[in-house]
Coordinates of C-alpha atoms in Angstrom, one line a residue:
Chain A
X150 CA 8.1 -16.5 -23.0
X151 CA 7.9 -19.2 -20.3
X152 CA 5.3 -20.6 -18.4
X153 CA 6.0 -18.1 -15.2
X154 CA 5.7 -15.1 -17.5
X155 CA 2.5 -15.7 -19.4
X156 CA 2.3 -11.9 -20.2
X157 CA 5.2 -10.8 -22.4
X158 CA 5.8 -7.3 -20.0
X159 CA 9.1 -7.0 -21.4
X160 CA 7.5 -6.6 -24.9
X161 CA 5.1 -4.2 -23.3
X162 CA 7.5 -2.3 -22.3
X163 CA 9.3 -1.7 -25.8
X164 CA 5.7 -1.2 -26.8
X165 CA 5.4 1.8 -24.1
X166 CA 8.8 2.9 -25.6
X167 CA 8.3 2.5 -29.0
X168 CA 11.3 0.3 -29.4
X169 CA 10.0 -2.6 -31.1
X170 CA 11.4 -5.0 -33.7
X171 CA 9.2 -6.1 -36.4
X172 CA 9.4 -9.7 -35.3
X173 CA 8.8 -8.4 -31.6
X174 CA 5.7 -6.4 -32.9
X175 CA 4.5 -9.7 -34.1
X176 CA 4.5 -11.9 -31.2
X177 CA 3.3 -8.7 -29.2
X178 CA 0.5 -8.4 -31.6
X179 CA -0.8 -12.0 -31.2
X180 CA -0.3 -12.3 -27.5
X181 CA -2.6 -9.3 -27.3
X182 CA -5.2 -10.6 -30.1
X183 CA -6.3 -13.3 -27.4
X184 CA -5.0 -11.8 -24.3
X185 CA -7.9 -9.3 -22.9
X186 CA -5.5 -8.7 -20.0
X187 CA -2.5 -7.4 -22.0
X188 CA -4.7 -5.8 -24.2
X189 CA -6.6 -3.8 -21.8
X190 CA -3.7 -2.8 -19.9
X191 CA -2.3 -1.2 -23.2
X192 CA -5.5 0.6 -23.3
X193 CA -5.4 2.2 -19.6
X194 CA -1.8 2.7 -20.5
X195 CA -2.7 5.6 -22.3
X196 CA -6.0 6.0 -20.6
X197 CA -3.9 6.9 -17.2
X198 CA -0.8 8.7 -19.1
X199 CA -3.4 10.9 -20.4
X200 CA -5.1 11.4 -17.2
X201 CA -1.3 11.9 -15.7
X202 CA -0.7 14.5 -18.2
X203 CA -3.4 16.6 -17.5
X204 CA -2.5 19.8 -15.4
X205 CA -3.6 19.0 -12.0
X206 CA -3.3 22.7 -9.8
X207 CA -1.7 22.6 -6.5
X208 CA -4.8 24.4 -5.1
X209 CA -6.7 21.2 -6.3
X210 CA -6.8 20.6 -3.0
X211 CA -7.5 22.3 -0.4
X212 CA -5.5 20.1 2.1
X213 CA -2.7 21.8 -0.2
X214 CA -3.5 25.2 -0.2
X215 CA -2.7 25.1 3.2
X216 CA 0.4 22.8 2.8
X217 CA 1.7 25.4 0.4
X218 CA 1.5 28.1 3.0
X219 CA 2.9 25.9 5.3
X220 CA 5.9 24.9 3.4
X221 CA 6.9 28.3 2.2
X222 CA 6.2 30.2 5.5
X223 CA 6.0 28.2 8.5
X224 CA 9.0 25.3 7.8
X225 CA 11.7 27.8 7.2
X226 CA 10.8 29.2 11.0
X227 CA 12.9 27.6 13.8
X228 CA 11.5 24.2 14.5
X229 CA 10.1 24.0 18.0
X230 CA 11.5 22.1 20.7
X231 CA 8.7 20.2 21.7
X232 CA 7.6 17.2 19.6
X233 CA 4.2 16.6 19.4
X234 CA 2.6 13.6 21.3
X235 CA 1.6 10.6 19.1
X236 CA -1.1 8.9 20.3
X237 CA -3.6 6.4 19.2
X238 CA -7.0 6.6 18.3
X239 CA -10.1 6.2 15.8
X240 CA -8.7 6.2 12.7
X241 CA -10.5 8.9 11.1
X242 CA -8.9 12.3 10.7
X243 CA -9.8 15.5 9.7
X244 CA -8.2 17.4 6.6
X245 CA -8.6 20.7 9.3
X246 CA -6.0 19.2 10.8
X247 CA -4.0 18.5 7.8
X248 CA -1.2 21.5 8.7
X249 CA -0.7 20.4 12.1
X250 CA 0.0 16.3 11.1
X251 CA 2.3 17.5 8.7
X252 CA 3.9 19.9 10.7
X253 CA 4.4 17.2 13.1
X254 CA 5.8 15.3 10.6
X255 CA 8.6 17.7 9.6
X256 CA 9.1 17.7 13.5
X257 CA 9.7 14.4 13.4
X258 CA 12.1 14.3 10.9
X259 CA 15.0 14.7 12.9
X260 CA 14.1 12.3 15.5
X261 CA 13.5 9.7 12.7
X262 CA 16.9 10.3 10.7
X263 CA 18.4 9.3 13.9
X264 CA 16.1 6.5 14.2
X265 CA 17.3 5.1 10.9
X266 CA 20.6 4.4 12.0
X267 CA 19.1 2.7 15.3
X268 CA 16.7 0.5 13.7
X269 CA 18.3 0.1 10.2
X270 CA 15.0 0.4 8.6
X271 CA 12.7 3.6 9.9
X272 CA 9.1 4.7 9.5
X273 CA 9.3 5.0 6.0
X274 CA 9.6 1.1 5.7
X275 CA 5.9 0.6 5.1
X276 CA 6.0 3.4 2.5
X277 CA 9.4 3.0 0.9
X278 CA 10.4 -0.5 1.3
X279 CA 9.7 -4.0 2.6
X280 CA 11.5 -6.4 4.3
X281 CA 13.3 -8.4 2.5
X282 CA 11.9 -12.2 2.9
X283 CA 14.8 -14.1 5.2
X284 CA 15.7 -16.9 2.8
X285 CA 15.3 -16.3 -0.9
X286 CA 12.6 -18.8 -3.1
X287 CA 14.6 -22.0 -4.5
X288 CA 15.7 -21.4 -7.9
X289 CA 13.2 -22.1 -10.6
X290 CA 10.2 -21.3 -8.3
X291 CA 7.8 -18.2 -8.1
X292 CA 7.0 -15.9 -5.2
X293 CA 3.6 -17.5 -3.8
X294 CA 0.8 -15.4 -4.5
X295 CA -0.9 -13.2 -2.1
X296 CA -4.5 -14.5 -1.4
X297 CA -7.0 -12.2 -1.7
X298 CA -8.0 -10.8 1.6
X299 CA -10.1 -8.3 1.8
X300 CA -10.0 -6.9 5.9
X301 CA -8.3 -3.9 6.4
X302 CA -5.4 -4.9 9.0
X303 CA -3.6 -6.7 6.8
X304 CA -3.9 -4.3 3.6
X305 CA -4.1 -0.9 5.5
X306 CA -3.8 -0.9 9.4
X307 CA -5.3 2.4 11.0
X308 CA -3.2 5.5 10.5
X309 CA -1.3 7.2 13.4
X310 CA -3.1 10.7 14.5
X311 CA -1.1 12.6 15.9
X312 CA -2.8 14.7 18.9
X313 CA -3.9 18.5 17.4
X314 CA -3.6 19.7 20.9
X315 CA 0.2 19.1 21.5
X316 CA 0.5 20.8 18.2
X317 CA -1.6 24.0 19.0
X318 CA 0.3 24.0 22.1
X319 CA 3.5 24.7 20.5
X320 CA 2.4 28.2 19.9
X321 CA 2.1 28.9 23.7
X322 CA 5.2 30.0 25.4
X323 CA 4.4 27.8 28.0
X324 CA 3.3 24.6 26.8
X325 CA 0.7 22.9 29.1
X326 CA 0.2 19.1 29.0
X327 CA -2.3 18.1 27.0
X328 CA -5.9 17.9 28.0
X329 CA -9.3 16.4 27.0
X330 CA -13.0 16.5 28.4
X331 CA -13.6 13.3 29.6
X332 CA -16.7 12.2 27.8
X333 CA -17.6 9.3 29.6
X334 CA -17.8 11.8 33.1
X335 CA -18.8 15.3 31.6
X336 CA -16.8 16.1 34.5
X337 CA -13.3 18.7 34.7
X338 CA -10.7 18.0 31.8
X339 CA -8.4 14.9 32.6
X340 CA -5.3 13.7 31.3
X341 CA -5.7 12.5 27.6
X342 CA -4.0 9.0 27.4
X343 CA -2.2 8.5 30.3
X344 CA -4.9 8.0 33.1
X345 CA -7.4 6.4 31.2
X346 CA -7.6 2.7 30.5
X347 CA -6.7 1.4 27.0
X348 CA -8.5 -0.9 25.2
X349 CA -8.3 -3.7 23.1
X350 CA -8.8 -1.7 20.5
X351 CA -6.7 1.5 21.5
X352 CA -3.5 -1.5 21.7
X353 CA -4.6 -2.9 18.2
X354 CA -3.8 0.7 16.7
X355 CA -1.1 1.1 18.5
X356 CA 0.6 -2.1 17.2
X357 CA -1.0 -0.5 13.6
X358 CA 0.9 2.6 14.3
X359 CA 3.9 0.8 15.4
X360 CA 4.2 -1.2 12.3
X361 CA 3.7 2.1 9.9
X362 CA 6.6 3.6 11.6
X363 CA 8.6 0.4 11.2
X364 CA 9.2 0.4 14.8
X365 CA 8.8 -3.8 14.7
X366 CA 9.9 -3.5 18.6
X367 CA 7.0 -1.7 19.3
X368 CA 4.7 -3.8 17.3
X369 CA 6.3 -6.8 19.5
X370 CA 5.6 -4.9 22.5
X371 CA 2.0 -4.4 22.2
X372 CA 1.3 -7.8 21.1
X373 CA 2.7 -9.3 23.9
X374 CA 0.2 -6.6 25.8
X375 CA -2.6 -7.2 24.3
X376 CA -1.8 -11.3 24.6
X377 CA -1.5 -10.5 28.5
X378 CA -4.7 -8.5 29.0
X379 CA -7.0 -9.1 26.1
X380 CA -6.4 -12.9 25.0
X381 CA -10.2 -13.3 23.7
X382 CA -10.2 -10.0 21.8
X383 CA -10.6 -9.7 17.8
X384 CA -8.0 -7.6 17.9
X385 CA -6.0 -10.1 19.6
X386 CA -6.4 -12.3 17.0
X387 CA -5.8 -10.4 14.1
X388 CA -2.5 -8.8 15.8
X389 CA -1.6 -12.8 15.9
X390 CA -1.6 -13.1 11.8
X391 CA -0.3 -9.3 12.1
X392 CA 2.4 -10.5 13.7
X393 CA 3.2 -13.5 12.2
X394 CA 3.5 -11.8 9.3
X395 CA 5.6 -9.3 10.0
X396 CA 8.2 -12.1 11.7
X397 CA 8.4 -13.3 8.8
X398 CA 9.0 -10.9 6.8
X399 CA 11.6 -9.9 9.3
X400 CA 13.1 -13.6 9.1
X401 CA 11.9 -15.0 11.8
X402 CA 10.0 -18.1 11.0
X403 CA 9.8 -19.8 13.8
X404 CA 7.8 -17.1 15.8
X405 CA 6.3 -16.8 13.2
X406 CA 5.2 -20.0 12.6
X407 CA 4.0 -19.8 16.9
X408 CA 2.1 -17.0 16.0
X409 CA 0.3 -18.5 12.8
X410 CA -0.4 -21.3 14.6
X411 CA -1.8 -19.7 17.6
X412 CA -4.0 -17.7 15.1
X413 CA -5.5 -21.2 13.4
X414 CA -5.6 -22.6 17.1
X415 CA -8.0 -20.0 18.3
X416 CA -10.5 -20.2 15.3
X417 CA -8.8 -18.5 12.4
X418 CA -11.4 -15.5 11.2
X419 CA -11.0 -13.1 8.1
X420 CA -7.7 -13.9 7.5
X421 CA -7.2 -17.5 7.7
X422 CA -6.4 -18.1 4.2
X423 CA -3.8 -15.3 4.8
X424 CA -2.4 -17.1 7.8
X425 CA -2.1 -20.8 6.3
X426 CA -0.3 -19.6 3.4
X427 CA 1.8 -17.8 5.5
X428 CA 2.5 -20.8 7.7
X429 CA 3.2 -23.0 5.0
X430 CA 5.6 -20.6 3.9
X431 CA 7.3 -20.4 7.2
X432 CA 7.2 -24.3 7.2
X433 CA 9.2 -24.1 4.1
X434 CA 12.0 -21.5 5.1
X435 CA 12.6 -23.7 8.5
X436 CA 13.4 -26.2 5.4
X437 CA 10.2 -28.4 7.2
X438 CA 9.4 -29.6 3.3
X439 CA 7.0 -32.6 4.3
X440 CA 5.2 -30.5 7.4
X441 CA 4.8 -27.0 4.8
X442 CA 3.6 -29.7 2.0
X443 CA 0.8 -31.1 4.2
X444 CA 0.3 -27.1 5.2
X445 CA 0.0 -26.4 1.1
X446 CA -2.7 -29.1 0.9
X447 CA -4.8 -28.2 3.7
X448 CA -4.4 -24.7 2.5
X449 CA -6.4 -26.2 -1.4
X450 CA -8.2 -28.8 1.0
X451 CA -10.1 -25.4 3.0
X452 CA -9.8 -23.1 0.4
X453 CA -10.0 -24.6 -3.3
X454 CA -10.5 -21.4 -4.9
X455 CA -7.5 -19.7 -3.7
X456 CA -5.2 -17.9 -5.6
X457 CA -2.1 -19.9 -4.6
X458 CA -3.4 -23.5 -6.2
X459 CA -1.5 -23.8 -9.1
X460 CA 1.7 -23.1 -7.2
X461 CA 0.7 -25.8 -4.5
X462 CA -0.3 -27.8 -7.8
X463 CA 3.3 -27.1 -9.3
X464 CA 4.8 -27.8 -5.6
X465 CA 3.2 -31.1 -5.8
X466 CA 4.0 -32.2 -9.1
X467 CA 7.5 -31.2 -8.8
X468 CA 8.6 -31.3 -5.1
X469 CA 12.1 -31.4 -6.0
X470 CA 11.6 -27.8 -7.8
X471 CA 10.7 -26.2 -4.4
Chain B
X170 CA 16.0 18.6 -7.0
X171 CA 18.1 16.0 -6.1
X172 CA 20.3 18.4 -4.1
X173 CA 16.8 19.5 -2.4
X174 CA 15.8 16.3 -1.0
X175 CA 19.3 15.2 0.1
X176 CA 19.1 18.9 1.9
X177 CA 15.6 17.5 3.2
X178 CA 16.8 14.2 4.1
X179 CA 19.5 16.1 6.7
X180 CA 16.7 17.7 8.3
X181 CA 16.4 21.1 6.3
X182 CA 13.2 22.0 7.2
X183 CA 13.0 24.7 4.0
X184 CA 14.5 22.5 2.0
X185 CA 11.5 19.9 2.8
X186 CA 9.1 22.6 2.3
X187 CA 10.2 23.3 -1.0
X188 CA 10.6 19.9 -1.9
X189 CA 6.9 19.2 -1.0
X190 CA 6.1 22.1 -3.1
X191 CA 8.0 20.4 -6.2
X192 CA 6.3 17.2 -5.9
X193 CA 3.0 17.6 -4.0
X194 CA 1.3 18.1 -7.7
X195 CA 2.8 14.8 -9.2
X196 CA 1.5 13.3 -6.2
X197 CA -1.5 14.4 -6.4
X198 CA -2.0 13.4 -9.8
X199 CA -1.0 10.3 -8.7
X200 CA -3.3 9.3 -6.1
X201 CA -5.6 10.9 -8.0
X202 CA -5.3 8.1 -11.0
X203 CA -5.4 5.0 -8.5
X204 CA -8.3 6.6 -6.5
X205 CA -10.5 7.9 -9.2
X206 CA -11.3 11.8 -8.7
X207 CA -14.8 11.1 -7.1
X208 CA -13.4 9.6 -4.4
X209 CA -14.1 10.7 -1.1
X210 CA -10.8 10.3 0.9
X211 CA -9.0 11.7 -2.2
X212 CA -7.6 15.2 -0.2
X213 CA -6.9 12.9 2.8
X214 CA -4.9 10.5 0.7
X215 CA -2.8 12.9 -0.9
X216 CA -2.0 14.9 2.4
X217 CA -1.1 11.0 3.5
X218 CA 1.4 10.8 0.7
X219 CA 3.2 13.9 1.5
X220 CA 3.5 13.3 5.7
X221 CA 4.2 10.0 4.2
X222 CA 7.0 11.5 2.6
X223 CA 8.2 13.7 4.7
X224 CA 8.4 10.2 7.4
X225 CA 10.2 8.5 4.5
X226 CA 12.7 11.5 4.4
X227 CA 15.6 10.3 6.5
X228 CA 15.8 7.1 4.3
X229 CA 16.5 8.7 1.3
X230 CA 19.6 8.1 -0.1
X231 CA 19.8 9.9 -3.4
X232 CA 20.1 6.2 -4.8
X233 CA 16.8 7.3 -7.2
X234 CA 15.1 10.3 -8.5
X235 CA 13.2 12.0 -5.5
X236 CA 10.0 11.9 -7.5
X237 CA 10.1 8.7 -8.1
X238 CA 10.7 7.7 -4.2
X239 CA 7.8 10.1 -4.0
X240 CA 5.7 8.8 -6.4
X241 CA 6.2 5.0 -4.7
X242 CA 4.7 6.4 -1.6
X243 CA 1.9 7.7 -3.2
X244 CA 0.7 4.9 -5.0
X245 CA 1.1 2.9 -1.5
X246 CA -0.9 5.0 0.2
X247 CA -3.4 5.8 -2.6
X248 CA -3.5 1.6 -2.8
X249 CA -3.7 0.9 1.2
X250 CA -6.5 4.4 0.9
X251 CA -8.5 2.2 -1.8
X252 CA -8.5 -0.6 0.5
X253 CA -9.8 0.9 3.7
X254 CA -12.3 2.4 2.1
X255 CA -13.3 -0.6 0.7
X256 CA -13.9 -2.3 4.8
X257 CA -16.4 1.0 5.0
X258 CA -18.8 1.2 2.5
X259 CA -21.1 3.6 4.5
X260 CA -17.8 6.5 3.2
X261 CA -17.7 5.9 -0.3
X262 CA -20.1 7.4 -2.9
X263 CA -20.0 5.0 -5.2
X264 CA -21.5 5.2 -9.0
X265 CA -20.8 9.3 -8.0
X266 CA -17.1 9.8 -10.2
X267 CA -16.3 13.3 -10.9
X268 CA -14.3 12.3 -13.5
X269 CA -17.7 11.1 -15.1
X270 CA -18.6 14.7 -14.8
X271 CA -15.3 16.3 -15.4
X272 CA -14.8 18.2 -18.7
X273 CA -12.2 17.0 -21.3
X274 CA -11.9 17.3 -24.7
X275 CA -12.0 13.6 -25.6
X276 CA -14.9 12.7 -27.4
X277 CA -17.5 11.6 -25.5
X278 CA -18.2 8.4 -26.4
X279 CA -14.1 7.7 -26.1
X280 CA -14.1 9.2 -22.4
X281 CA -17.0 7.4 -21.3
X282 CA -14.8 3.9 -22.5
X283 CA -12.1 5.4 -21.4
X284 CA -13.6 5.8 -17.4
X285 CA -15.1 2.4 -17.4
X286 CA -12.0 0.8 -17.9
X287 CA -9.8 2.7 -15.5
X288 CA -12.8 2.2 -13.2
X289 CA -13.0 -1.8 -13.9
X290 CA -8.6 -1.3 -13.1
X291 CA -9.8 0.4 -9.7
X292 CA -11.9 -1.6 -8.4
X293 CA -9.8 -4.5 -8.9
X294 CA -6.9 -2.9 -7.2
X295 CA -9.6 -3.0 -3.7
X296 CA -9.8 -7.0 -4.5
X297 CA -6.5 -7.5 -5.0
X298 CA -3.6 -8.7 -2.4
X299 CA -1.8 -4.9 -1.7
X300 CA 1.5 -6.2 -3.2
X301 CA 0.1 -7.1 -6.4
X302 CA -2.5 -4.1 -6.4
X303 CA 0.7 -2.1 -5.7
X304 CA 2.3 -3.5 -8.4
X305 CA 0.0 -3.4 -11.1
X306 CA -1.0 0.3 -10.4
X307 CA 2.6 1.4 -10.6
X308 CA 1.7 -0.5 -14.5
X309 CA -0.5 0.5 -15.1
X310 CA -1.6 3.8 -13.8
X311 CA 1.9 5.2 -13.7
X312 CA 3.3 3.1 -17.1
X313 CA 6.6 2.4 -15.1
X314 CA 8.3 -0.7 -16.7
X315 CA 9.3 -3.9 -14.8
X316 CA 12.5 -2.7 -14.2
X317 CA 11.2 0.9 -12.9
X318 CA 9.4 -1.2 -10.7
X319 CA 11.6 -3.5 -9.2
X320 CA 13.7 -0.3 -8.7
X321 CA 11.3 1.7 -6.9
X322 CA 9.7 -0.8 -5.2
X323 CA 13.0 -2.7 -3.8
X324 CA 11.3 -6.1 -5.0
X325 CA 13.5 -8.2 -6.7
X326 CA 12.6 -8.4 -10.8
X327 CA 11.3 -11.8 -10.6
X328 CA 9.1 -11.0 -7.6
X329 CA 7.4 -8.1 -9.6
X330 CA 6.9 -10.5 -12.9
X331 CA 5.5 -13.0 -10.5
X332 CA 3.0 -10.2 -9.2
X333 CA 2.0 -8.4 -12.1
X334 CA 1.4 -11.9 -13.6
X335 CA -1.0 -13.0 -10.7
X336 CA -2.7 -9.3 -11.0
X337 CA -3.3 -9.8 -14.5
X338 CA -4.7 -12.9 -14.1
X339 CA -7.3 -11.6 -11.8
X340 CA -7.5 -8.4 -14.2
X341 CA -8.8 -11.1 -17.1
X342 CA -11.1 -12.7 -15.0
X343 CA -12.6 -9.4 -14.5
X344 CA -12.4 -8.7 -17.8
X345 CA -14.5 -12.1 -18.8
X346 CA -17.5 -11.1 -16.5
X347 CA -18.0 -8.0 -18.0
X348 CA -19.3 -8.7 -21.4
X349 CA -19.7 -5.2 -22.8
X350 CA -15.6 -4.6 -22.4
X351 CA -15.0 -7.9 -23.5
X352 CA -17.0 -6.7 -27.1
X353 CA -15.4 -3.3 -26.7
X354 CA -11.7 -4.6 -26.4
X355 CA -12.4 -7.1 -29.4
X356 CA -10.7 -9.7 -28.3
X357 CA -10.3 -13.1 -30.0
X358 CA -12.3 -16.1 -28.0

């Protein structure tokens, strides 16, 4: 055991499998005498792998039910040719509308296989994988920490809804274009997206959708949109550390470093902690060791109970071993 | 059902349905454990998973068992579900747990332990940053070994050690301020 890894997992592990040695059983045995942490977890070990165990019908759901029926009778059909409209909005859904998202998503399928070869990493990047950071950690150091933030963009952006209408109009032999009352008129049905004016809000999910899919482009896109018409916004501001984070994470610090900066500059908010650690981070992959140092102390100096202190306190101690 | 999700992967739509057949009840099962069964967005979550799936299709490469590439994007979206419910209090139902009220055949006094811990795990998974909630859920709640992780999960070995280790940091200071599980775990002070 070193001082990174405090918790011996690996003995854990042979715990889980039942492959200890009797000298392993030992150490494991007085880690976890002391260690309410490794001792719990052993507990909702089996806790979970009984709960995981337990027979859990297909028809627990009723989402399912209807998933079922769609697998083994609609998918098989010949796919239609139209692809549903995606489109942004609130970000609740409605499980009614369960067989039609999915059914969109099988559409989609195609379209995204052949985005995977475009993009090099598809819609299934928020799911599947991340982005690998753009220059790995100096040898001898730990990934920083995560603070803990507790907003939603940054943890869960708003899901994409895909528009039930363009779905229930595959099943007319004539597809029209989709329509919706206007509520704000209570006048004749107009066009759904196209003709009305997006908001601040309507661009914020759109970059959230954007992101889910992996489609950083379009994330790009509509930040640069919502910069140009709706500078002030929250949702300007939050697509900033948004953005900044996902530059990063796509190598690219330098924009986003701009991006973390113009974040801080304009007040900061909810994720601020996020956004400093994120800069200083940047600040160290442009290999900018004494501007990310002072970054890592301001980042203690505003917030002294953040996670990432001991590793600023290590950095500072040892800043040779960054 | 390897051969199935490759056949998927290409675009077979019967192929997907069958495949979401195979896997929808691990998955549910799944988001069921990192959610709790009371939760409110519990159907919505596991209908995420599988169009989550279904998106993550195309990228499959056969490189790892389908149900584990499933089983990843379940416990992302059951972990990013946790967390937006979290920013919207007004949805959730809290203190109201079916699996409180669920039947089992554990003793009672031993289920009742049993569903304050894995609640005490859940709500810290809301609290934590998503990579490490991830991380120590696929621990946890799935018993899936550092390596499993780091395989499923595309993070690099060190990079999971470093976030199960911040995770379980957190998961002891939770511990600490609830004095009846520190009794119940018996732990050494």
């Amino acid at each position: 055991m070193n001082v990174v890894d405090l918790h011996p997992e690996d003995l854990l592990d042979k715990d889980a499998k039942g492959t200890l040695e009797e000298a392993e059983r030992a150490r494991l045995g007085a880690h976890v005498s002391h260690c309410s942490a490794c001792r719990l977890e052993r507990q909702l070990r089996a806790d979970f792998a009984a709960e995981l165990a337990a027979d859990l019908p297909l028809e627990r759901f009723a989402g399912l039910g209807s998933l079922r029926q769609l697998a083994l009778d609609a998918l098989p059909a010949a796919l239609p040719q139209a692809i549903p409209r995606v489109t942004a909005r609130a970000p609740r859904r409605r499980r009614t509308k369960f067989v039609w998202l999915l059914a969109a998503a099988v559409l989609l399928v195609g379209g995204a296989a052949a985005a995977t070869n475009s993009l090099g990493e598809g819609p299934w990047s928020r799911f599947v994988t991340r982005p690998a950071p753009a220059a790995p950690l100096a040898a001898g150091t730990t990934e920083a920490p995560r603070p803990k933030i507790h907003r939603a963009p940054m943890v869960a952006l708003p899901e994409p809804v895909i528009a039930p209408e363009a779905a229930e109009s595959r099943e007319s032999p004539a597809p029209t274009p989709a329509l919706r009352p206007a509520r704000s008129q209570g006048g004749g049905p107009v066009l759904a997206a196209s003709a009305r004016t997006i908001g601040p809000a309507e661009l914020f999910e759109r970059a959230s959708d954007a992101r889910r899919r992996g489609d950083y482009g379009g994330v790009l896109d509509t930040d640069r949109e919502l910069e140009a018409r709706y500078p002030t916004s929250r949702e300007a501001q939050v697509l900033r550390a948004i953005v900044g984070r996902v530059l990063l994470d796509r190598g690219d610090p330098t924009g986003a470093l701009a991006r973390f900066d113009a974040y801080l500059a304009a007040g900061g908010g909810d994720l601020t902690e996020e956004a400093m650690v994120e800069r200083a981070t940047a600040l160290d992959r442009l290999g900018r060791s004494d501007e990310a140092t002072r970054a890592w102390t301001a980042l203690v100096g505003a917030f002294p109970d953040t996670p990432y202190a001991a590793h600023v306190r290590a950095r500072l101690d040892n800043p040779n071993g960054r | 059902m390897m051969a199935l999700a490759r056949a998927a992967a290409a675009g077979d739509g019967a192929a997907t349905g069958q495949l979401l057949r195979a896997v929808a009840p691990r998955l549910g099962r799944v988001v069921r454990a990192v959610l709790g069964g009371g939760h409110p967005d519990l159907d919505d979550a596991v209908q995420q998973s599988l169009i989550g799936l279904v998106q993550a299709l195309p990228a499959f490469r056969g490189d790892c068992e389908p149900i584990g590439y499933a089983t990843i994007i379940a416990v992302r979206t059951a972990v990013a579900t946790r967390k937006r419910s979290r920013t919207d209090q007004s949805r959730r139902e809290d203190g109201v747990d079916a699996d409180l009220m669920a039947g089992s055949n554990a003793p009672a006094g031993e289920e009742v332990a049993a569903n304050h811990r894995k609640a005490l795990l859940r709500d810290l998974l809301d609290t934590l940053p998503v990579e490490q909630a991830e991380a120590l859920a696929m621990r946890v709640c799935l018993g899936w070994s550092i390596k499993e992780i780091a395989t499923h999960s595309g993070a690099p070995l060190n990079t999971v050690r470093s976030r199960l280790r911040l995770a379980k940091e957190a998961l002891k200071s939770r511990i600490e301020e609830d004095a009846d599980l520190v009794d119940a775990l018996g732990v050494a002070r």
